[in-house]
Amino acid sequence: MTMQDSTQDSTVDQTSQQTFDSLSPINGDVVGTHPVHSAEDVSAAVLRAHEEAAWWSALSFDERAEQLLTWKGVITRRMAQLAEVMHQETGKPHGDALLEATLAIDHLDWAAKNADKVLKRRKVPSGLLMANQAATVEYKPLGVVGVIGPWNYPVFTPMGSIAYALAAGNAVVFKPSEYTPGVGEWLARTFHEAVGRPVLSVVTGLGETGAALCHAGADKIAFTGSTATGKRVMAACAEHLTPVVIEAGGKDAVIIDHDADIEAAADAVLWGACANAGQTCTGVERVYVHEKVYDAFVAEIVKQAETLRADDSADSPLGPITMPKQLDVIRSHIDDALARGGRALVGGAGAVGDRFVQPTILVDVPEDSLAVCEETFGPTVTIARVGTVEEAVRRTNATAYGLGSTVFSKARGMEIAERIRSGMTAVNGVITFAGVPSLPFGGVGDSGFGRIHGPDGLKEFTYAKSIARQRFKPVMPLTSFKRTAKHEQQLVQLMTMLHGRGTTLPKLGKPVKGRGKKA
Ligand code: NDP
């Protein structure tokens, strides 16, 4: 089966005839031909999206939720078709594509059903000084959100922005990666079918089309991709003071404490490192293992990894490397590690083929080597022995990135998790945070900023609107030229009474039970 042509009414008009092909990374076959949208096309798409935003934002939360849940139904019923498009364009196994679609559907459901609760107008305390005011806050849509997506999770990742931006009342113009344009078109086409209007539209093309989106008049850009391109996106958006959310790469580490379930930890590390052929922003790239269990862990993961292979057979658990130029990056990281005293217990020098990379487990790799410091984005992992958990935390945090992380420990999971500088941590599981719709997803440092998913992900695509409404005349006319010296004296007395001691804490929320004690 080849993918459909992109001449659907959900795609944007094109002024030139220029096209590009999307190719199967498994065998190089052309699986689709798509328009290269020019800067003019992109601007026209954003202009049109502003009209759609006016209609969409005028709907009630319930009305929008109904439309989004209709779309969810269409996606769910055609999940196998979507997975096939994903498989063709990225090469990922069909089962992995299904899992990815499942997670995206769950997020769409959550965003649609929770936007009302998170964003609707609510009362907030107005304080003693302003007791005569009724204070409310609500979160209003920004207008048009431009989403620039990656190829590695071409449904799950952009949907983290698309679903939440739409649920918050925005229209979306989506620029999928040049490696996965068919997936982007599929999403826009099914949305149009479900809702009947192109509130979600798609522009396709190469990097220039994405760059054009930054200059096209969107009210926010949500970007996922490399840190380097993220910086370019931010610089372009700065020209228009367009806000951005940046989901960039990571160098995620796993800490394995001496009391961890070793078999489960090995299974999780292997999957976290090699699933999706290692092309996961929150994939496992480094492991720090307590010396008491290091040998047992290494023996277990080697045993498990030896059964894993990447090839072009239909039931291969690992697909190809989607972006051909990534093969050189992966090869250079393995070569550098081996040249600097590292040893490959599985895979190694010959692991990188023309399209596929075999799982590679590296030990004794210096901490300043490429494989430990830079994002490899392949099915490789480095494992290091540590004397204490404290050393593991220090080495985990010795990176400019800070996206995800993992801890395996029976007694100290939460305590260790809290000490890791990363946006998300999984305890006794791996990448589990991504599947919990109510948890915000995002990083710190070179991993970017802003959040998708959860309440924060909804608010990311809104602005806060505060209203203070006077209920009765103030006791003291503080914001009036009728204010007198006597009023000022009364104010000082009141402030001294309220804040002079400076020590009274307001009642805070209940701390989480057992915080910092047990996993
Ligand atoms: P990029 O950061 O180059 O691309 C990500 C997205 O940005 C794509 O849609 C791309 O379009 C678009 N884009 C490219 N140039 C511009 C620009 N100047 N302005 C606006 N948008 C632009 O990532 P790559 O796909 O080249 O991958 C490179 C590396 O990035 C990988 O090796 C990996 O380390 C990391 N990466 C991390 C991801 C993550 O999830 N954190 C996801 C993908 C990559 P187009 O594809 O058409 O060029």
Coordinates of C-alpha atoms and ligand atoms in Angstrom, one line a residue:
M1 CA 0.0 0.0 0.0
T2 CA 1.3 3.5 -0.8
M3 CA 0.1 6.6 0.9
Q4 CA -2.5 8.8 -0.6
D5 CA -1.6 11.9 -2.6
S6 CA -1.7 15.1 -0.7
T7 CA -4.4 16.8 -2.8
Q8 CA -6.9 16.9 0.1
D9 CA -8.8 20.0 1.0
S10 CA -7.3 19.9 4.5
T11 CA -3.9 20.8 3.0
V12 CA -3.0 24.4 2.2
D13 CA -3.0 25.9 -1.2
Q14 CA 0.3 25.9 -3.0
T15 CA 1.6 28.7 -5.3
S16 CA 4.5 26.8 -6.9
Q17 CA 4.5 23.3 -8.3
Q18 CA 7.6 22.2 -6.3
T19 CA 7.3 18.8 -4.6
F20 CA 9.4 16.5 -2.5
D21 CA 9.3 12.8 -1.9
S22 CA 9.1 11.0 1.4
L23 CA 11.1 7.7 1.3
S24 CA 10.9 4.5 3.2
P25 CA 14.0 4.2 5.4
I26 CA 13.7 0.4 5.1
N27 CA 14.3 0.2 1.4
G28 CA 14.4 3.8 -0.1
D29 CA 11.1 3.4 -1.9
V30 CA 9.1 6.5 -2.6
V31 CA 6.0 6.4 -0.3
G32 CA 4.5 9.8 -1.0
T33 CA 5.0 13.0 -2.9
H34 CA 4.1 16.3 -1.2
P35 CA 4.0 20.0 -1.9
V36 CA 6.9 22.3 -0.9
H37 CA 4.9 25.1 0.7
S38 CA 6.6 28.5 0.1
A39 CA 6.8 31.4 2.6
E40 CA 3.8 32.9 0.8
D41 CA 1.8 29.7 1.2
V42 CA 2.7 29.5 4.9
S43 CA 1.6 33.1 5.5
A44 CA -1.7 32.4 3.7
A45 CA -2.2 29.3 5.8
V46 CA -1.6 31.3 9.0
L47 CA -4.0 34.0 7.8
R48 CA -6.7 31.4 7.1
A49 CA -6.0 29.8 10.5
H50 CA -6.7 33.2 12.2
E51 CA -10.2 33.0 10.7
E52 CA -10.6 29.5 11.9
A53 CA -9.4 30.5 15.4
A54 CA -12.1 33.2 15.5
W55 CA -14.8 30.5 15.0
W56 CA -13.1 27.8 17.1
S57 CA -12.4 30.1 20.1
A58 CA -16.0 31.3 20.1
L59 CA -17.2 27.7 20.8
S60 CA -17.8 26.7 24.4
F61 CA -15.3 24.2 26.1
D62 CA -18.0 21.6 25.8
E63 CA -18.6 22.2 22.1
R64 CA -14.9 22.1 21.4
A65 CA -14.5 18.9 23.5
E66 CA -17.3 17.3 21.5
Q67 CA -15.5 18.1 18.2
L68 CA -12.2 16.9 19.5
L69 CA -13.7 13.7 20.8
T70 CA -15.3 13.0 17.4
W71 CA -11.8 13.4 15.9
K72 CA -10.5 11.1 18.5
G73 CA -13.0 8.5 17.5
V74 CA -11.9 8.7 13.8
I75 CA -8.3 8.3 14.7
T76 CA -9.0 5.4 17.0
R77 CA -11.1 3.6 14.4
R78 CA -8.4 4.1 11.8
M79 CA -5.5 3.5 14.1
A80 CA -4.1 0.6 11.9
Q81 CA -4.1 2.9 8.9
L82 CA -2.3 5.6 10.7
A83 CA 0.2 3.1 12.1
E84 CA 0.8 1.9 8.5
V85 CA 1.6 5.5 7.3
M86 CA 4.0 5.9 10.3
H87 CA 5.6 2.6 9.5
Q88 CA 6.1 3.5 5.9
E89 CA 7.6 6.9 6.6
T90 CA 9.8 6.2 9.7
G91 CA 10.3 2.4 9.3
K92 CA 9.3 1.8 12.9
P93 CA 7.6 -1.6 13.6
H94 CA 3.9 -1.6 13.1
G95 CA 3.4 -2.5 16.8
D96 CA 5.5 0.5 18.0
A97 CA 3.5 2.8 15.7
L98 CA 0.2 1.5 17.2
L99 CA 1.5 2.1 20.7
E100 CA 2.5 5.6 19.8
A101 CA -0.9 6.3 18.3
T102 CA -2.6 4.9 21.4
L103 CA -0.7 7.3 23.7
A104 CA -1.6 10.3 21.4
I105 CA -5.3 9.3 21.5
D106 CA -5.1 9.2 25.3
H107 CA -3.6 12.7 25.4
L108 CA -6.2 14.0 23.0
D109 CA -8.9 12.6 25.2
W110 CA -7.4 14.1 28.4
A111 CA -6.9 17.6 26.8
A112 CA -10.5 17.7 25.4
K113 CA -12.0 16.6 28.7
N114 CA -9.9 18.8 31.0
A115 CA -9.5 22.1 29.2
D116 CA -12.7 23.4 30.9
K117 CA -11.5 22.6 34.4
V118 CA -8.0 24.0 33.9
L119 CA -8.7 27.1 31.9
K120 CA -12.2 28.4 32.7
R121 CA -12.7 31.5 34.8
R122 CA -12.3 31.0 38.5
K123 CA -12.3 33.2 41.6
V124 CA -9.1 33.9 43.4
P125 CA -8.7 35.5 46.8
S126 CA -8.4 39.3 46.6
G127 CA -6.4 39.8 49.8
L128 CA -7.2 42.1 52.8
L129 CA -6.0 45.3 51.1
M130 CA -8.3 44.7 48.1
A131 CA -11.1 43.0 50.0
N132 CA -13.6 45.2 48.1
Q133 CA -12.6 43.5 44.8
A134 CA -13.9 40.3 43.3
A135 CA -10.8 38.7 41.6
T136 CA -11.0 36.2 38.8
V137 CA -8.6 34.6 36.4
E138 CA -9.1 32.7 33.2
Y139 CA -6.9 31.4 30.4
K140 CA -7.7 32.5 26.9
P141 CA -6.4 31.1 23.7
L142 CA -3.5 32.9 21.9
G143 CA -5.0 32.6 18.4
V144 CA -2.9 30.5 16.0
V145 CA -0.2 28.1 17.2
G146 CA 2.4 26.9 14.7
V147 CA 3.7 23.4 15.5
I148 CA 7.0 22.3 14.1
G149 CA 7.3 18.5 14.6
P150 CA 10.0 15.9 14.5
W151 CA 10.1 12.6 12.6
N152 CA 11.0 10.2 15.4
Y153 CA 7.5 10.2 17.0
P154 CA 5.5 11.9 14.2
V155 CA 2.2 11.5 16.0
F156 CA 2.8 11.4 19.7
T157 CA 5.2 14.3 19.9
P158 CA 3.3 16.9 17.8
M159 CA 0.0 15.8 19.2
G160 CA 1.4 16.9 22.6
S161 CA 1.2 20.4 21.3
I162 CA -1.7 20.1 18.7
A163 CA -4.2 18.5 21.0
Y164 CA -3.5 20.8 23.9
A165 CA -3.4 23.9 21.7
L166 CA -6.7 23.0 20.1
A167 CA -8.4 22.1 23.4
A168 CA -7.4 25.5 24.7
G169 CA -9.2 27.2 21.8
N170 CA -6.4 27.9 19.3
A171 CA -6.2 27.0 15.6
V172 CA -3.1 25.1 14.6
V173 CA -0.8 25.2 11.5
F174 CA 1.4 22.1 11.6
K175 CA 4.7 21.7 9.8
P176 CA 5.7 18.0 10.0
S177 CA 9.2 16.9 9.5
E178 CA 10.2 16.4 5.8
Y179 CA 10.6 12.7 6.7
T180 CA 7.0 12.3 7.9
P181 CA 4.8 14.7 5.8
G182 CA 2.3 11.9 5.2
V183 CA 1.6 11.5 8.9
G184 CA 1.0 15.3 9.2
E185 CA -1.4 15.2 6.3
W186 CA -3.2 12.2 7.7
L187 CA -3.9 14.1 10.9
A188 CA -5.1 17.2 9.2
R189 CA -7.3 15.3 6.8
T190 CA -9.0 13.3 9.6
F191 CA -9.5 16.4 11.7
H192 CA -11.2 18.1 8.7
E193 CA -13.4 15.0 8.2
A194 CA -14.4 15.0 11.9
V195 CA -14.9 18.7 12.4
G196 CA -15.6 20.0 8.9
R197 CA -13.3 23.0 9.1
P198 CA -9.5 23.2 8.8
V199 CA -8.9 24.5 12.3
L200 CA -5.9 22.2 12.1
S201 CA -4.1 22.6 8.8
V202 CA -0.8 21.3 7.5
V203 CA 2.1 22.8 5.5
T204 CA 4.7 20.5 4.1
G205 CA 8.3 21.1 2.9
L206 CA 11.8 21.2 4.1
G207 CA 13.5 23.2 6.8
E208 CA 12.7 26.5 4.9
T209 CA 9.0 25.8 5.3
G210 CA 9.5 25.5 9.1
A211 CA 11.5 28.7 9.1
A212 CA 8.8 30.5 7.2
L213 CA 6.3 29.4 9.9
C214 CA 8.3 31.4 12.4
H215 CA 7.8 34.5 10.4
A216 CA 4.2 34.0 9.3
G217 CA 2.2 35.7 12.1
A218 CA 1.5 32.8 14.4
D219 CA 0.9 33.7 18.0
K220 CA 3.1 31.0 19.4
I221 CA 5.5 28.3 17.9
A222 CA 5.8 24.9 19.5
F223 CA 9.0 23.3 18.3
T224 CA 10.4 19.7 18.8
G225 CA 13.7 18.8 17.4
S226 CA 17.4 19.4 18.0
T227 CA 18.7 22.0 20.3
A228 CA 20.6 23.7 17.4
T229 CA 17.4 24.1 15.4
G230 CA 15.6 25.2 18.5
K231 CA 18.0 28.1 18.9
R232 CA 17.3 29.1 15.2
V233 CA 13.6 28.9 15.8
M234 CA 13.9 31.1 18.9
A235 CA 16.0 33.6 17.1
A236 CA 13.5 33.9 14.2
C237 CA 10.6 34.2 16.6
A238 CA 12.4 36.9 18.6
E239 CA 12.1 39.2 15.6
H240 CA 8.3 39.3 16.2
L241 CA 8.3 38.7 19.9
T242 CA 6.5 35.4 19.1
P243 CA 6.7 33.1 22.2
V244 CA 8.1 29.6 21.8
V245 CA 8.0 26.3 23.5
I246 CA 11.1 24.3 22.8
E247 CA 11.2 20.5 23.3
A248 CA 14.8 19.7 22.4
G249 CA 17.0 16.7 22.8
G250 CA 18.3 14.9 25.9
K251 CA 21.1 12.7 27.3
D252 CA 18.9 10.8 29.7
A253 CA 20.5 8.7 32.4
V254 CA 19.3 5.8 34.5
I255 CA 20.5 5.3 38.1
I256 CA 20.4 1.8 39.4
D257 CA 20.7 1.5 43.2
H258 CA 22.1 -1.6 45.0
D259 CA 18.6 -2.8 46.0
A260 CA 17.0 -2.5 42.5
D261 CA 15.2 -5.3 40.8
I262 CA 18.0 -6.1 38.4
E263 CA 16.1 -8.1 35.8
A264 CA 13.4 -5.4 35.6
A265 CA 16.0 -2.7 35.4
A266 CA 17.9 -4.5 32.6
D267 CA 14.6 -5.0 30.7
A268 CA 13.7 -1.3 31.1
V269 CA 17.2 0.0 30.1
L270 CA 17.3 -2.2 27.0
W271 CA 13.9 -1.0 25.9
G272 CA 14.5 2.6 26.8
A273 CA 17.8 2.6 24.9
C274 CA 16.8 0.6 21.8
A275 CA 13.1 1.0 21.3
N276 CA 12.3 3.0 18.2
A277 CA 15.9 2.2 17.2
G278 CA 17.1 4.6 19.9
Q279 CA 15.5 7.6 18.2
T280 CA 13.7 8.8 21.3
C281 CA 14.2 12.2 22.9
T282 CA 13.7 10.7 26.4
G283 CA 15.5 7.5 25.4
V284 CA 18.1 6.0 27.7
E285 CA 21.6 6.9 26.7
R286 CA 23.7 6.5 29.9
V287 CA 23.4 4.2 32.9
Y288 CA 25.1 4.5 36.3
V289 CA 25.0 1.3 38.4
H290 CA 25.9 0.9 42.0
E291 CA 29.1 -1.2 42.3
K292 CA 27.3 -3.9 44.4
V293 CA 25.1 -4.9 41.5
Y294 CA 27.1 -3.7 38.5
D295 CA 28.3 -7.1 37.4
A296 CA 24.9 -8.7 37.8
F297 CA 23.2 -5.9 35.9
V298 CA 25.8 -6.0 33.1
A299 CA 25.4 -9.8 32.8
E300 CA 21.6 -9.5 32.7
I301 CA 21.4 -6.8 30.1
V302 CA 24.0 -8.4 27.8
K303 CA 22.0 -11.7 28.0
Q304 CA 18.8 -9.8 27.1
A305 CA 20.4 -7.7 24.4
E306 CA 22.0 -10.6 22.6
T307 CA 18.5 -11.7 21.5
L308 CA 17.7 -8.3 19.9
R309 CA 18.3 -7.6 16.3
A310 CA 17.4 -4.8 13.8
D311 CA 16.6 -5.9 10.3
D312 CA 14.1 -5.4 7.5
S313 CA 11.9 -8.5 8.4
A314 CA 8.3 -7.8 9.2
D315 CA 8.6 -9.0 12.8
S316 CA 11.9 -7.2 13.6
P317 CA 11.6 -5.4 17.0
L318 CA 13.8 -2.6 15.8
G319 CA 13.4 -0.6 12.7
P320 CA 15.9 1.4 10.6
I321 CA 17.4 4.7 11.4
T322 CA 14.9 7.1 9.9
M323 CA 17.2 10.0 9.0
P324 CA 20.2 8.7 7.0
K325 CA 22.7 11.4 8.2
Q326 CA 22.1 10.1 11.8
L327 CA 24.1 6.9 10.9
D328 CA 27.3 9.0 10.8
V329 CA 26.6 10.5 14.2
I330 CA 25.9 7.1 15.8
R331 CA 29.1 5.6 14.1
S332 CA 31.2 8.5 15.3
H333 CA 30.0 8.1 18.9
I334 CA 30.7 4.3 19.0
D335 CA 34.2 4.8 17.3
D336 CA 35.1 7.6 19.7
A337 CA 34.1 5.4 22.7
L338 CA 36.1 2.4 21.5
A339 CA 39.2 4.6 20.5
R340 CA 39.2 6.0 24.1
G341 CA 39.3 2.7 25.9
G342 CA 35.6 1.8 25.9
R343 CA 34.5 -1.8 25.3
A344 CA 31.5 -3.0 23.4
L345 CA 29.9 -6.0 25.1
V346 CA 27.1 -6.1 22.5
G347 CA 27.3 -4.6 19.0
G348 CA 30.2 -2.2 18.6
A349 CA 32.4 -1.2 15.6
G350 CA 30.4 -3.1 13.0
A351 CA 26.9 -2.3 14.5
V352 CA 26.1 0.6 12.1
G353 CA 25.0 -0.7 8.7
D354 CA 23.6 1.1 5.6
R355 CA 20.1 1.5 7.2
F356 CA 20.0 -0.4 10.4
V357 CA 22.0 -0.2 13.6
Q358 CA 22.4 -3.2 15.9
P359 CA 22.0 -2.7 19.7
T360 CA 25.3 -1.6 21.2
I361 CA 26.2 -1.8 24.9
L362 CA 29.4 0.1 25.9
V363 CA 31.3 0.0 29.1
D364 CA 34.4 1.7 30.5
V365 CA 33.7 4.7 28.3
P366 CA 35.3 8.0 29.6
E367 CA 32.8 10.5 30.9
D368 CA 34.0 13.2 28.4
S369 CA 33.5 11.0 25.3
L370 CA 30.9 11.8 22.6
A371 CA 28.8 8.7 23.6
V372 CA 28.4 10.1 27.2
C373 CA 28.1 13.8 26.4
E374 CA 26.2 14.2 23.2
E375 CA 22.8 13.0 22.0
T376 CA 23.5 9.8 20.0
F377 CA 19.9 9.0 19.0
G378 CA 20.6 5.4 18.2
P379 CA 20.2 2.0 19.9
T380 CA 23.3 2.4 22.0
V381 CA 23.9 2.9 25.7
T382 CA 26.9 3.4 28.0
I383 CA 27.0 1.7 31.4
A384 CA 29.3 2.9 34.2
R385 CA 30.1 1.6 37.7
V386 CA 29.6 4.0 40.6
G387 CA 30.6 3.7 44.3
T388 CA 27.5 5.5 45.6
V389 CA 24.2 6.8 44.6
E390 CA 25.5 10.3 45.3
E391 CA 28.2 9.8 42.6
A392 CA 25.5 8.6 40.2
V393 CA 23.4 11.7 40.8
R394 CA 26.4 14.0 40.3
R395 CA 27.3 12.3 37.0
T396 CA 23.7 12.2 35.9
N397 CA 23.4 15.9 36.4
A398 CA 26.8 16.7 34.7
T399 CA 25.1 17.5 31.4
A400 CA 23.8 20.6 29.8
Y401 CA 20.6 18.7 28.9
G402 CA 17.8 17.9 31.4
L403 CA 14.9 16.2 29.8
G404 CA 14.1 12.8 31.4
S405 CA 15.7 10.4 33.7
T406 CA 15.1 7.0 35.4
V407 CA 15.8 5.6 38.9
F408 CA 15.6 1.9 39.9
S409 CA 15.6 1.6 43.6
K410 CA 13.4 -0.2 46.1
A411 CA 14.0 2.1 49.1
R412 CA 15.2 5.4 47.8
G413 CA 13.4 5.9 44.4
M414 CA 11.6 9.2 45.2
E415 CA 14.6 10.7 47.1
I416 CA 17.0 10.1 44.2
A417 CA 14.4 11.3 41.7
E418 CA 14.1 14.6 43.4
R419 CA 17.8 15.2 43.2
I420 CA 18.0 14.8 39.5
R421 CA 18.0 18.0 37.4
S422 CA 15.5 16.9 34.7
G423 CA 12.0 17.8 33.7
M424 CA 10.7 14.3 34.3
T425 CA 11.8 11.2 36.1
A426 CA 10.5 7.6 36.0
V427 CA 10.9 5.5 39.2
N428 CA 11.1 1.7 38.7
G429 CA 9.8 2.1 35.1
V430 CA 11.1 3.8 32.0
I431 CA 9.6 6.9 30.1
T432 CA 6.4 6.2 32.0
F433 CA 5.8 9.9 32.6
A434 CA 5.1 10.4 28.9
G435 CA 2.1 8.2 29.1
V436 CA 0.4 10.0 32.0
P437 CA -1.6 12.8 30.4
S438 CA -1.9 14.8 33.6
L439 CA 1.9 15.1 33.9
P440 CA 3.6 18.0 32.2
F441 CA 6.3 17.0 29.7
G442 CA 9.4 19.1 29.0
G443 CA 13.0 19.8 30.0
V444 CA 15.5 22.3 31.4
G445 CA 18.7 23.6 30.0
D446 CA 19.6 22.5 26.5
S447 CA 16.5 20.3 26.5
G448 CA 14.4 23.4 26.1
F449 CA 11.6 25.0 28.1
G450 CA 7.9 25.3 28.3
R451 CA 5.6 22.3 28.8
I452 CA 3.2 20.1 26.8
H453 CA 0.8 17.7 28.4
G454 CA -1.2 18.1 31.6
P455 CA -2.6 21.4 32.9
D456 CA 0.7 23.2 32.2
G457 CA 0.5 22.0 28.6
L458 CA -3.0 23.5 28.3
K459 CA -1.9 26.8 29.8
E460 CA 1.2 26.9 27.6
F461 CA -1.1 27.8 24.7
T462 CA -3.1 30.5 26.5
Y463 CA -2.6 33.8 28.2
A464 CA -3.9 34.5 31.7
K465 CA -6.6 37.1 31.8
S466 CA -7.1 38.7 35.2
I467 CA -10.1 40.7 36.2
A468 CA -10.6 42.7 39.4
R469 CA -14.2 43.9 39.8
Q470 CA -15.1 46.4 42.5
R471 CA -17.9 45.0 44.7
F472 CA -18.2 48.0 47.0
K473 CA -16.3 51.3 47.7
P474 CA -12.9 50.9 49.4
V475 CA -12.7 51.7 53.1
M476 CA -9.6 53.8 52.3
P477 CA -9.3 55.6 48.9
L478 CA -5.8 54.4 48.2
T479 CA -5.9 54.7 44.4
S480 CA -7.4 58.1 44.3
F481 CA -6.2 61.7 44.7
K482 CA -8.7 61.9 47.6
R483 CA -6.1 59.9 49.6
T484 CA -4.9 61.9 52.7
A485 CA -2.0 61.8 55.1
K486 CA -4.4 60.1 57.6
H487 CA -5.2 57.4 55.2
E488 CA -1.4 56.8 54.6
Q489 CA -0.9 56.6 58.4
Q490 CA -3.7 54.0 58.6
L491 CA -2.2 52.1 55.8
V492 CA 1.2 51.9 57.6
Q493 CA -0.5 50.8 60.8
L494 CA -2.4 48.1 58.9
M495 CA 0.7 46.9 57.1
T496 CA 2.7 46.8 60.4
M497 CA 0.0 44.7 61.9
L498 CA -0.2 42.3 59.0
H499 CA 3.4 42.0 58.0
G500 CA 5.6 43.6 60.7
R501 CA 6.5 40.4 62.4
G502 CA 7.5 38.9 59.0
T503 CA 7.4 35.3 60.3
T504 CA 3.8 34.0 60.1
L505 CA 3.4 31.5 57.3
P506 CA 0.1 31.0 55.6
K507 CA -1.2 27.5 55.8
L508 CA 0.5 25.5 53.0
G509 CA -0.8 22.5 51.2
K510 CA -0.3 19.1 52.9
P511 CA 3.1 17.6 52.1
V512 CA 3.0 14.3 50.2
K513 CA 3.0 11.4 52.6
G514 CA 6.4 9.8 53.0
R515 CA 8.1 12.4 50.8
G516 CA 11.8 11.8 50.4
K517 CA 11.6 8.5 52.3
K518 CA 10.4 5.6 50.2
A519 CA 9.9 4.8 46.5
Ligands
NDP1 P1 15.8 19.3 13.4 O1 15.9 20.0 14.7 O2 16.7 19.9 12.3 O3 14.3 19.3 12.8 C1 13.2 19.3 13.6 C2 12.0 20.0 12.9 O4 12.4 21.4 12.6 C3 11.7 19.4 11.5 O5 10.3 19.6 11.2 C4 12.5 20.3 10.6 O6 12.0 20.3 9.3 C5 12.3 21.7 11.2 N1 13.3 22.7 10.8 C6 14.5 22.5 10.3 N2 15.2 23.7 10.2 C7 14.3 24.6 10.6 C8 14.4 26.0 10.7 N3 15.5 26.7 10.4 N4 13.3 26.7 11.2 C9 12.2 26.0 11.6 N5 12.1 24.7 11.5 C10 13.1 24.0 11.0 O7 16.1 17.9 13.7 P2 16.6 16.7 12.7 O8 15.4 16.1 12.2 O9 17.6 17.2 11.6 O10 17.4 15.8 13.7 C11 18.7 16.2 14.1 C12 18.9 15.8 15.5 O11 18.0 16.4 16.4 C13 18.8 14.3 15.8 O12 19.9 13.7 15.5 C14 18.4 14.3 17.3 O13 19.6 14.3 18.0 C15 17.7 15.6 17.5 N6 16.2 15.4 17.5 C16 15.6 15.4 18.7 C17 14.2 15.2 18.7 C18 13.5 15.2 20.0 O14 12.5 14.6 20.1 N7 14.0 15.9 21.0 C19 13.4 14.9 17.5 C20 14.2 15.0 16.3 C21 15.5 15.2 16.3 P3 12.6 19.3 8.2 O15 12.6 17.9 8.8 O16 11.7 19.5 7.0 O17 14.1 19.8 8.0

